[in-house]
Tab-separated table of C-alpha atoms in Angstrom:
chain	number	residue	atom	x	y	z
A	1	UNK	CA	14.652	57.343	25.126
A	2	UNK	CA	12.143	58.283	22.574
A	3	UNK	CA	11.937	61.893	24.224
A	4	UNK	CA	15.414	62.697	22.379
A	5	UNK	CA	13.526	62.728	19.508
A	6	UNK	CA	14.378	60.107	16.184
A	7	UNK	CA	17.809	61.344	15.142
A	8	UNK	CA	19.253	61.865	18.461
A	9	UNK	CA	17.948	58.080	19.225
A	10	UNK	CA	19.300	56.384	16.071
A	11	UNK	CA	22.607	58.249	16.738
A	12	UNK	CA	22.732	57.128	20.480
A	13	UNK	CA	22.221	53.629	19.431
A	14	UNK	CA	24.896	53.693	16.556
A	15	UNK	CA	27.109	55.204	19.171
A	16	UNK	CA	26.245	51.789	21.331
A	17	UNK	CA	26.903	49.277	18.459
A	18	UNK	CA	30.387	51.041	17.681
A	19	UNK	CA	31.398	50.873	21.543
A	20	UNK	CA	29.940	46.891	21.912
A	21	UNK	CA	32.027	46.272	18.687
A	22	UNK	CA	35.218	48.153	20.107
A	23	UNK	CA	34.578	46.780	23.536
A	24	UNK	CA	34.471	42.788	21.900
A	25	UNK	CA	37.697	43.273	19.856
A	26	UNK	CA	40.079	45.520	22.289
A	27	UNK	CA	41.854	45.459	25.227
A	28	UNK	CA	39.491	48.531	27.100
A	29	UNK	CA	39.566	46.576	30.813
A	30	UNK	CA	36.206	46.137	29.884
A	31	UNK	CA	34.064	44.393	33.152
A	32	UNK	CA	31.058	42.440	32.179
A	33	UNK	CA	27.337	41.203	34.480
A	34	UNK	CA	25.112	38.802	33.188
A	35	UNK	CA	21.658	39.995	34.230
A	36	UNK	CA	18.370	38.653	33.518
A	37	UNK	CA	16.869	40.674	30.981
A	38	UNK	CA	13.588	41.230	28.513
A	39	UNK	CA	12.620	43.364	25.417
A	40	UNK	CA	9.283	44.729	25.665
A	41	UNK	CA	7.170	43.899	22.227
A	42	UNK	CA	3.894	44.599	22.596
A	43	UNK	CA	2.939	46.361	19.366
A	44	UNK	CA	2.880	50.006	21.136
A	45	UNK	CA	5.520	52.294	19.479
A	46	UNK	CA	6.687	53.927	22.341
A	47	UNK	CA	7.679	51.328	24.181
A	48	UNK	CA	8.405	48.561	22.179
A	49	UNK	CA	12.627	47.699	21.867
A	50	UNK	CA	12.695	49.084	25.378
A	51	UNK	CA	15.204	46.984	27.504
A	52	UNK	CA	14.428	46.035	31.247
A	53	UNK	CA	16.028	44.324	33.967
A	54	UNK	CA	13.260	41.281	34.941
A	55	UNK	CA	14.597	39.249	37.129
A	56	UNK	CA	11.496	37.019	36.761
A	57	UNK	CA	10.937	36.687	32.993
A	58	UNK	CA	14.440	37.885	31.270
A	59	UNK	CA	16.435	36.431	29.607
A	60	UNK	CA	20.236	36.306	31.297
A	61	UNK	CA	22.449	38.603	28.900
A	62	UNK	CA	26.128	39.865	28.884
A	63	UNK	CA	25.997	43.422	30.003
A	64	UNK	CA	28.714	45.634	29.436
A	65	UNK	CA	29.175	47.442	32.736
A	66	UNK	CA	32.591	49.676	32.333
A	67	UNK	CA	35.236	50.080	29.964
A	68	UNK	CA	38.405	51.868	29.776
A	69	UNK	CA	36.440	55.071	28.153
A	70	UNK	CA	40.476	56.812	27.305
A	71	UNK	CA	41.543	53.830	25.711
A	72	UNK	CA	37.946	53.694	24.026
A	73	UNK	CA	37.915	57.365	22.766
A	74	UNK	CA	41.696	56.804	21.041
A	75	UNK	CA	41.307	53.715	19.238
A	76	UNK	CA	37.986	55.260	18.243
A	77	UNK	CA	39.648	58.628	16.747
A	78	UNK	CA	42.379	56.642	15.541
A	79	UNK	CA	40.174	54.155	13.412
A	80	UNK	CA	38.451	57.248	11.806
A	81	UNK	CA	41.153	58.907	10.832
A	82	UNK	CA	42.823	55.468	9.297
A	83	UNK	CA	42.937	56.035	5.552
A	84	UNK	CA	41.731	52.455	5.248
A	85	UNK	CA	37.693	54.006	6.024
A	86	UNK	CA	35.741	53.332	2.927
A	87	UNK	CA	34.332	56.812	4.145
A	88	UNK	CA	36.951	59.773	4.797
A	89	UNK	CA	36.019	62.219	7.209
A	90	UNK	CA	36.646	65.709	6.150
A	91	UNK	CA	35.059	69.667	5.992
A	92	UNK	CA	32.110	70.337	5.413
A	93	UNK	CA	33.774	72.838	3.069
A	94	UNK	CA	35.800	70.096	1.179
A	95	UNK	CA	32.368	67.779	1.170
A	96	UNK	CA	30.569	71.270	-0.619
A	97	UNK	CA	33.654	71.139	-3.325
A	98	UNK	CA	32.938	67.839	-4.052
A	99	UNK	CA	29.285	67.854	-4.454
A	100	UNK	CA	30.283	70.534	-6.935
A	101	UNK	CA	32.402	69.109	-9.151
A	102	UNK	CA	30.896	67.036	-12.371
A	103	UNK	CA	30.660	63.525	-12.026
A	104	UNK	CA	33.955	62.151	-13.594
């Protein structure tokens, strides 16, 4: 996963907390394994927070194993475009007008 490079890691695992968080509090048909599983921590950068199936050594986990992705995609769009964000999505045009303006 490192290989993707930092940004496109930090925004594959925020993409993976929003879909676990989704996934817990929706109806998605979600289907569920519990597999034994272990974290690698070893002090080495590029490997450490690396997840492995160990059927020896891990620890069992809930893993999510499919979801209702159509389902997951509209609730998701939905949410973002609720007015009730404390950030609104917009242009980058209307974010440039607003960086322009004096502080009120």
């Amino acid at each position: 996963m490192l290989a993707y490079g930092y940004k496109l890691l930090t925004s594959d695992i925020f993409s993976q907390e929003i879909l676990g968080a989704v996934a817990l509090t929706s109806d998605l048909k979600t289907t569920v394994q519990v597999k034994p599983v272990k974290v690698i921590a070893e002090g080495v950068e590029s490997t450490d927070g690396q997840t492995l199936i160990d059927g020896k050594y891990g620890k069992l986990v809930k893993i999510l194993e499919n979801v209702n992705y159509t389902a997951y995609y509209d609730l998701f769009a939905n949410r973002l475009n609720s007015v009730k964000q404390s950030a609104v999505l917009g242009s980058f045009e209307e974010q440039i007008s607003q960086w322009s303006k004096s502080p009120k």
